XYZ file of C-alpha atoms in Angstrom:
554
model
C 109.592 49.865 -91.562
C 106.604 47.535 -91.935
C 106.548 43.797 -91.377
C 104.070 41.400 -92.957
C 103.930 37.675 -92.258
C 101.531 35.528 -94.248
C 100.741 32.094 -92.854
C 98.875 29.862 -95.229
C 96.992 26.608 -94.955
C 96.673 26.355 -98.722
C 98.475 28.118 -101.531
C 96.843 31.539 -101.982
C 99.026 34.659 -102.392
C 98.427 37.960 -104.192
C 100.559 40.408 -102.217
C 104.220 40.087 -103.235
C 104.259 42.018 -106.525
C 102.320 44.955 -105.093
C 104.633 45.085 -102.085
C 107.629 45.512 -104.391
C 106.025 48.522 -106.056
C 104.336 50.240 -103.146
C 106.811 49.706 -100.309
C 109.887 47.775 -101.367
C 111.590 48.365 -98.006
C 108.919 46.440 -96.116
C 109.759 42.920 -94.998
C 107.544 39.986 -95.980
C 107.616 36.349 -94.859
C 105.622 33.335 -96.092
C 104.878 30.499 -93.667
C 102.923 27.280 -94.310
C 101.483 25.284 -91.407
C 99.996 21.796 -91.385
C 102.837 20.449 -93.529
C 104.600 17.100 -93.295
C 108.060 18.606 -93.640
C 109.397 21.155 -91.151
C 111.639 24.083 -91.966
C 111.974 26.948 -89.497
C 114.707 28.607 -87.421
C 116.420 25.912 -85.351
C 113.611 23.514 -86.465
C 111.861 24.147 -83.166
C 108.349 23.559 -84.502
C 107.039 20.497 -86.285
C 104.730 20.790 -89.299
C 105.639 24.460 -89.843
C 107.440 25.339 -93.080
C 108.978 28.800 -93.464
C 108.959 29.173 -97.225
C 110.401 32.716 -97.081
C 112.083 34.428 -94.129
C 111.344 38.053 -93.259
C 113.110 39.997 -95.968
C 112.459 42.549 -98.690
C 110.384 41.026 -101.516
C 112.131 40.596 -104.842
C 111.732 39.103 -108.307
C 113.189 35.745 -107.240
C 110.629 35.362 -104.472
C 107.768 36.221 -106.816
C 108.951 33.546 -109.252
C 109.221 30.981 -106.438
C 105.669 31.690 -105.281
C 104.398 31.698 -108.861
C 105.782 28.161 -109.235
C 103.212 26.991 -106.636
C 100.244 27.855 -108.855
C 98.178 25.360 -110.824
C 98.500 21.587 -110.973
C 102.269 21.704 -111.341
C 102.457 23.967 -108.325
C 100.309 21.611 -106.250
C 102.585 18.720 -107.181
C 105.693 20.763 -106.301
C 104.187 21.760 -102.937
C 103.295 18.143 -102.162
C 106.848 17.026 -102.915
C 108.449 19.924 -101.019
C 106.220 20.279 -97.971
C 103.556 17.580 -97.972
C 100.562 17.529 -95.615
C 100.631 16.688 -91.907
C 99.248 17.618 -88.509
C 97.981 21.134 -87.850
C 99.062 23.332 -84.958
C 98.250 26.994 -85.420
C 99.813 27.762 -82.038
C 103.203 26.517 -83.243
C 102.815 28.564 -86.453
C 102.052 31.724 -84.458
C 104.984 31.024 -82.147
C 107.263 30.607 -85.174
C 106.032 33.953 -86.550
C 106.768 35.605 -83.201
C 110.348 34.310 -83.423
C 110.678 35.694 -86.957
C 109.645 39.110 -85.648
C 112.029 38.971 -82.695
C 114.995 37.947 -84.860
C 114.764 41.246 -86.770
C 116.844 43.865 -84.984
C 115.457 46.843 -86.891
C 113.055 49.416 -85.518
C 109.465 48.153 -85.674
C 106.734 50.551 -86.782
C 103.965 48.213 -87.904
C 103.458 44.444 -87.853
C 100.685 42.494 -89.574
C 99.974 38.772 -89.765
C 97.495 37.461 -92.348
C 96.034 33.952 -92.108
C 94.639 32.242 -95.214
C 92.638 29.077 -94.436
C 89.508 27.156 -95.425
C 89.094 25.379 -92.063
C 87.143 27.101 -89.282
C 88.263 24.417 -86.776
C 91.916 23.788 -87.613
C 92.501 21.440 -84.651
C 89.220 19.505 -85.038
C 88.197 19.893 -81.387
C 91.617 19.452 -79.753
C 91.163 21.747 -76.738
C 94.840 21.753 -75.824
C 95.939 23.031 -79.252
C 93.055 25.535 -79.318
C 94.134 26.940 -75.963
C 97.774 27.184 -77.035
C 96.814 29.040 -80.230
C 94.579 31.510 -78.353
C 97.321 32.188 -75.796
C 99.964 32.810 -78.459
C 97.614 35.014 -80.491
C 96.916 37.082 -77.375
C 100.671 37.467 -76.773
C 101.207 38.634 -80.359
C 98.404 41.203 -80.175
C 99.838 42.578 -76.927
C 103.127 43.249 -78.743
C 101.326 45.281 -81.438
C 100.828 42.593 -84.108
C 97.584 42.943 -86.101
C 96.166 39.514 -87.003
C 93.856 39.334 -90.044
C 91.829 36.320 -91.179
C 91.168 35.836 -94.887
C 88.978 32.725 -95.022
C 88.386 30.829 -98.243
C 85.426 28.865 -99.589
C 84.154 26.056 -97.332
C 81.090 23.824 -97.945
C 78.350 24.893 -95.557
C 80.042 28.191 -94.777
C 82.995 29.336 -92.668
C 82.018 29.968 -89.021
C 84.507 32.446 -87.556
C 82.916 32.223 -84.099
C 83.946 28.574 -83.618
C 87.643 29.298 -83.178
C 89.081 32.330 -84.977
C 86.936 34.861 -83.098
C 89.528 34.862 -80.293
C 92.494 34.741 -82.693
C 91.998 37.712 -84.999
C 92.184 41.381 -84.086
C 88.748 42.989 -83.543
C 87.263 43.912 -86.968
C 85.362 47.095 -87.782
C 82.200 45.128 -88.600
C 81.071 42.656 -85.906
C 79.209 40.590 -88.544
C 82.579 39.301 -89.772
C 82.806 37.158 -86.614
C 79.763 34.980 -87.464
C 78.904 32.371 -90.096
C 80.302 33.322 -93.509
C 78.679 31.554 -96.473
C 80.965 33.185 -99.043
C 84.752 33.601 -99.028
C 85.881 36.886 -97.603
C 85.565 39.857 -99.919
C 88.958 40.884 -98.587
C 90.441 38.510 -101.155
C 88.997 40.535 -104.031
C 89.936 43.827 -102.394
C 93.205 42.582 -100.901
C 95.496 44.632 -103.110
C 93.569 47.834 -102.490
C 93.194 47.161 -98.781
C 96.855 46.356 -98.193
C 97.908 49.466 -100.111
C 95.702 51.637 -97.928
C 96.972 50.110 -94.694
C 100.597 50.470 -95.757
C 100.253 54.243 -95.859
C 100.336 55.427 -92.235
C 98.821 58.745 -91.282
C 101.851 61.001 -91.129
C 101.385 64.650 -90.321
C 103.017 67.345 -92.404
C 103.202 69.444 -89.256
C 101.864 69.592 -85.705
C 101.102 73.062 -84.415
C 98.721 75.106 -82.262
C 95.561 76.766 -83.563
C 95.279 79.966 -81.502
C 91.621 80.980 -81.059
C 92.414 83.848 -78.729
C 94.672 84.830 -75.878
C 95.543 81.660 -73.958
C 93.181 79.424 -76.007
C 95.211 76.939 -78.078
C 94.054 73.808 -79.887
C 96.679 71.247 -80.916
C 96.119 70.208 -84.536
C 97.865 68.127 -87.167
C 98.057 68.896 -90.887
C 97.569 65.922 -93.242
C 97.818 65.577 -97.020
C 94.753 63.776 -98.363
C 95.985 63.683 -101.966
C 99.575 63.712 -103.238
C 100.491 63.652 -106.911
C 101.807 60.189 -107.799
C 104.930 60.159 -109.942
C 107.021 57.528 -111.627
C 110.075 56.640 -109.531
C 113.199 58.477 -110.599
C 115.982 56.551 -112.304
C 119.006 55.524 -110.230
C 122.519 56.164 -111.507
C 124.755 53.097 -111.682
C 128.443 52.583 -112.374
C 128.460 50.883 -115.762
C 131.307 48.488 -114.923
C 129.736 46.941 -111.789
C 126.117 48.230 -111.757
C 126.705 49.602 -108.262
C 124.732 52.726 -107.333
C 126.701 55.953 -107.442
C 126.162 59.101 -105.386
C 126.847 62.648 -106.531
C 128.507 65.286 -104.371
C 128.621 69.030 -104.966
C 131.663 71.071 -104.027
C 132.392 74.758 -104.481
C 135.788 76.035 -105.706
C 137.294 79.503 -105.927
C 137.150 80.729 -109.523
C 140.640 82.257 -109.422
C 142.730 80.058 -107.115
C 140.809 76.790 -107.604
C 140.892 76.084 -103.862
C 138.034 74.213 -102.188
C 135.667 76.500 -100.272
C 134.123 75.564 -96.934
C 130.494 76.456 -96.127
C 131.718 79.063 -93.621
C 133.654 80.818 -96.399
C 130.591 81.289 -98.618
C 128.332 84.330 -98.391
C 125.148 85.209 -100.240
C 124.379 88.416 -102.070
C 121.571 90.127 -103.932
C 121.828 93.026 -106.338
C 119.561 95.972 -105.556
C 119.862 99.351 -107.260
C 123.103 98.313 -109.024
C 124.622 97.582 -105.639
C 125.556 94.129 -104.380
C 124.185 93.504 -100.891
C 126.302 90.826 -99.146
C 124.792 88.877 -96.225
C 125.993 86.220 -93.818
C 124.159 82.892 -93.547
C 122.606 83.748 -90.176
C 121.368 87.064 -91.610
C 119.661 85.205 -94.452
C 117.987 82.855 -91.937
C 116.811 85.827 -89.871
C 115.298 87.470 -92.965
C 113.402 84.306 -93.872
C 111.895 83.866 -90.415
C 108.671 85.804 -89.834
C 107.445 84.059 -86.685
C 107.233 80.660 -85.024
C 105.037 77.975 -86.654
C 101.375 78.191 -85.751
C 97.857 78.990 -86.926
C 96.079 82.116 -85.750
C 92.341 82.744 -86.072
C 91.486 86.085 -87.697
C 87.711 85.803 -88.083
C 84.828 84.131 -89.886
C 83.318 84.702 -93.313
C 80.147 83.405 -95.049
C 80.784 80.390 -97.257
C 79.604 82.233 -100.388
C 82.629 84.546 -100.043
C 84.946 81.632 -100.834
C 85.301 81.362 -104.616
C 86.479 78.471 -106.756
C 89.248 80.560 -108.332
C 90.768 81.129 -104.874
C 92.186 77.595 -105.034
C 95.911 78.053 -105.797
C 97.364 74.778 -104.455
C 96.083 71.419 -103.134
C 94.161 71.640 -99.892
C 95.270 69.836 -96.727
C 93.246 68.371 -93.873
C 93.183 69.585 -90.278
C 92.517 67.193 -87.398
C 92.923 67.603 -83.612
C 95.903 66.144 -81.762
C 94.531 65.195 -78.353
C 97.873 63.779 -77.245
C 99.565 67.181 -77.534
C 97.030 69.359 -75.672
C 94.292 67.722 -73.618
C 90.820 68.941 -74.570
C 91.805 69.804 -78.147
C 89.384 67.273 -79.672
C 86.393 68.663 -77.717
C 87.081 72.304 -78.603
C 87.929 71.424 -82.214
C 84.658 69.476 -82.591
C 82.632 72.390 -81.167
C 84.278 74.865 -83.545
C 83.692 72.607 -86.554
C 80.035 71.978 -85.634
C 79.251 75.698 -85.187
C 80.965 76.639 -88.453
C 78.916 73.986 -90.241
C 75.627 75.093 -88.639
C 76.175 78.763 -89.518
C 77.620 77.979 -92.985
C 80.814 79.972 -92.410
C 84.524 79.300 -92.773
C 87.310 80.357 -90.434
C 89.920 82.735 -91.837
C 93.380 82.073 -90.376
C 97.024 83.004 -90.743
C 99.227 79.928 -91.143
C 102.954 79.430 -90.724
C 103.258 75.670 -91.185
C 106.998 75.291 -90.547
C 110.017 77.252 -89.444
C 111.260 79.711 -92.097
C 108.049 79.184 -94.122
C 106.236 82.237 -95.434
C 102.897 83.038 -93.778
C 99.747 82.225 -95.763
C 96.107 83.135 -95.444
C 93.947 80.014 -95.292
C 90.247 79.222 -95.076
C 89.148 76.409 -92.762
C 86.111 74.767 -94.390
C 84.232 72.367 -92.053
C 83.710 68.765 -93.161
C 81.180 66.538 -91.411
C 81.696 62.844 -90.804
C 80.056 60.488 -93.319
C 79.402 56.772 -92.796
C 78.046 54.089 -95.123
C 75.217 51.632 -94.500
C 77.498 49.440 -92.392
C 78.393 52.392 -90.134
C 81.932 52.428 -91.550
C 83.453 55.885 -91.822
C 83.806 57.174 -95.370
C 84.722 60.803 -94.687
C 86.391 61.898 -91.421
C 85.284 65.015 -89.542
C 87.634 67.974 -89.612
C 88.559 71.096 -91.565
C 89.758 71.323 -95.158
C 92.478 73.972 -95.300
C 92.107 76.059 -98.484
C 95.108 78.259 -99.307
C 94.020 81.746 -100.363
C 95.895 83.970 -102.850
C 97.562 87.255 -101.997
C 96.926 90.377 -104.053
C 100.295 89.715 -105.743
C 99.029 86.317 -106.915
C 95.947 87.628 -108.719
C 96.054 88.160 -112.491
C 93.958 90.566 -114.524
C 92.673 88.887 -117.673
C 91.570 90.552 -120.888
C 89.559 87.817 -122.611
C 88.677 88.281 -126.288
C 85.154 89.414 -127.086
C 83.101 86.569 -128.557
C 79.493 86.536 -129.768
C 76.975 85.372 -127.169
C 75.068 82.129 -127.660
C 71.359 82.314 -128.419
C 68.813 80.887 -126.004
C 68.088 78.032 -128.427
C 71.777 77.066 -128.484
C 71.962 77.230 -124.670
C 68.904 75.005 -124.274
C 70.323 72.450 -126.713
C 73.644 72.332 -124.794
C 71.729 71.833 -121.538
C 70.145 68.717 -123.075
C 73.594 67.407 -124.053
C 74.993 68.030 -120.563
C 72.067 66.240 -118.899
C 72.590 63.213 -121.169
C 76.312 62.940 -120.350
C 76.111 63.300 -116.564
C 77.619 60.485 -114.485
C 78.729 59.896 -110.915
C 82.404 60.788 -110.633
C 84.752 59.229 -108.072
C 88.410 60.153 -108.255
C 89.489 56.820 -106.733
C 87.872 54.959 -109.661
C 90.507 56.152 -112.147
C 94.153 55.106 -112.204
C 96.970 56.952 -113.908
C 97.521 54.858 -117.092
C 101.118 56.067 -117.552
C 102.190 54.990 -114.056
C 100.314 51.696 -114.244
C 101.928 50.815 -117.582
C 105.343 51.825 -116.214
C 105.040 49.366 -113.319
C 103.749 46.615 -115.629
C 106.819 47.066 -117.832
C 109.152 46.922 -114.822
C 107.379 43.826 -113.554
C 107.727 42.104 -116.943
C 111.460 42.863 -117.086
C 112.094 41.711 -113.517
C 110.117 38.458 -113.877
C 111.351 37.615 -117.401
C 107.831 37.804 -118.822
C 107.434 37.731 -122.599
C 104.956 40.632 -122.667
C 103.821 42.950 -119.862
C 100.356 42.657 -118.424
C 97.846 44.824 -120.279
C 96.498 47.911 -118.547
C 93.129 49.500 -119.165
C 93.132 53.229 -119.806
C 90.122 54.273 -117.753
C 90.260 57.926 -118.800
C 89.650 57.250 -122.502
C 86.188 58.510 -123.524
C 83.669 55.772 -124.289
C 82.772 57.087 -127.731
C 80.168 54.449 -128.593
C 78.341 54.890 -125.283
C 78.445 58.684 -125.656
C 76.983 58.476 -129.183
C 74.207 56.173 -127.985
C 73.289 58.569 -125.187
C 73.317 61.676 -127.348
C 71.565 60.290 -130.399
C 70.787 63.193 -132.806
C 71.557 65.904 -130.187
C 75.181 66.358 -131.283
C 74.241 66.931 -134.925
C 71.391 69.248 -133.962
C 73.775 71.352 -131.872
C 76.300 71.547 -134.726
C 73.550 72.680 -137.099
C 72.626 75.463 -134.671
C 76.181 76.693 -134.068
C 78.324 76.021 -137.141
C 77.792 77.019 -140.787
C 76.454 74.477 -143.280
C 79.845 73.804 -144.934
C 81.725 73.358 -141.621
C 84.078 70.361 -141.523
C 85.564 69.751 -138.022
C 88.274 67.462 -139.432
C 89.350 69.851 -142.197
C 92.515 71.902 -141.809
C 92.028 75.672 -141.534
C 93.440 77.771 -144.336
C 96.929 79.024 -143.660
C 96.971 82.686 -142.785
C 99.618 84.943 -144.184
C 101.512 86.640 -141.398
C 101.252 90.394 -141.517
C 104.439 92.369 -141.352
C 106.570 89.332 -142.125
C 110.171 90.364 -142.670
C 111.762 89.553 -146.000
C 114.520 86.995 -146.081
C 117.926 88.547 -145.786
C 120.243 88.066 -148.756
C 123.081 85.657 -148.357
C 126.271 87.259 -147.057
C 129.409 86.088 -148.818
C 132.851 86.753 -147.322
C 135.826 87.084 -149.683
C 138.511 84.418 -149.463
C 141.215 86.936 -148.529
C 139.132 88.226 -145.633
C 138.466 84.671 -144.414
C 142.182 83.792 -144.563
C 142.939 86.942 -142.571
C 140.431 85.856 -139.920
C 142.099 82.436 -139.811
C 145.585 83.894 -139.366
C 144.461 86.369 -136.726
C 142.289 83.821 -134.904
C 139.184 86.012 -135.201
C 136.808 83.603 -136.926
C 134.784 83.571 -133.717
C 133.600 87.122 -134.475
C 131.611 85.877 -137.467
C 128.047 84.678 -136.997
C 126.942 81.086 -137.531
C 125.010 81.873 -140.777
C 128.117 83.595 -142.220
C 130.296 80.627 -141.251
C 127.831 78.179 -142.828
C 127.767 80.188 -146.043
C 131.582 80.276 -146.059
C 131.702 76.487 -145.728
C 129.365 76.131 -148.719
C 131.334 78.738 -150.673
C 134.651 76.881 -150.326
C 133.258 73.353 -150.425
C 134.012 72.554 -146.804
C 132.072 69.513 -145.606
C 131.070 69.444 -141.947
C 128.713 67.156 -140.054
C 128.184 69.545 -137.150
C 126.211 72.765 -136.927
C 127.809 74.245 -133.818
C 129.933 77.367 -134.194
C 133.179 75.791 -132.968
C 132.786 72.844 -135.362
C 132.330 75.230 -138.310
C 135.394 77.239 -137.251
C 137.529 74.066 -136.955
C 136.438 72.928 -140.410
C 137.289 76.276 -142.005
C 140.701 76.404 -140.268
C 141.491 72.898 -141.557
C 140.510 73.960 -145.094
C 141.976 77.452 -145.334
C 144.863 77.199 -142.898
C 146.627 74.479 -144.910
């Protein structure tokens, strides 16, 4: 469970709707300070207005916050809250009480401050000291305090007051004079999404390098396929969620079977092999979870077609086995220097099948601001077994001439661009969430989404110029039309249509009396319905039989 409190000096909020989509179980609160009116638990703090308590964000809250936008919103805020004295210490204290009133398990707490004043107390040393003390108390309890400063004439100087309030940033330059509003505002949605996804390991296990040499490592998923949320089943009378339960009954007696009464079986050589549940578990288990080093191979031995499932990332777990990070770093550095990968046997979890994997070293990368872009570690590539390989028999096609190859090389060089997977969003998922948002907020039309994976045809044509036509002239015949439909080919060996089978009326009536209409095929039943003028709206066999019985049985 995550907790996010936003305390605001002026009305700036762009988090609620994304919270609903990304992590609807997180709790969000909205607190204004420096207001004339006071509204907080037990009204213990003056000039602090708790607009929303810590709770799951919903459509009603989004609409309430949206009402504070624009001139009408400013007028509503002035009437509701007004403007008064400022005491950031009281606001922080109020936020601490909001946290403590929640009796759920805390996993992450964040407090974001929006303000355009770098000296909120205008030199009042007593209030400054109280705010610093309360901020220190919050940080000691695990609360991360972020500052998102807005535009201020002459610049926003973080070092005057907020340097001691906020949690230490990655870039020390953020603590000085800021002439522009924080770029966190533009990247807020992306940044919050990233921080809401904690680093959870798929598994923690030991990498065995030899007898008595174990390195504790964690397996992480760096990319997981995003899917649309599944639909929830509701009871149509009350819209309450319903839950399905599966129960097993005896086919002959109809009695309910307990799990202990159920066995599993597999047919082998026309014989049914029956096994108990514990025998099935014993068959599935090869060995305890772990990773075992087999050897090293040159990097050129690893082929692209060996990739059979998404790779995972391996990182040391120093807390499990002391010294793991040092040994892991040495192994990664040597593999990188010698351009080799480590071949290992992996059993990631109990009862999982063993897999061969290649550990490919990945060096750390940082940007110009010394911020880490790529972490150091090993990419775990899952290798196929001999059973997984397929032998292909591709059709024989004529080879391209050197002139055609050279012309295609020109086209490829013209269409090259820098690809970043995080620059493209799934248009289907994005449109799905926009539609849900429009329905929940009673919007007339959903917000438009840009399909970033559509080819930019005009830009492509401008880059290629006459190259595309020149390539077509080299490859295709003169009368080739790419938009024309190919001529329909006559299928060889096509079977002739079978003649219609008519059943005499006497034979049909006999089938009706004996109850054997089910022995006739669906085409014969359809033809019989046409033969005797029987009208039926269905095409299923039972519907045709019922129609014929109603017609001929009377």
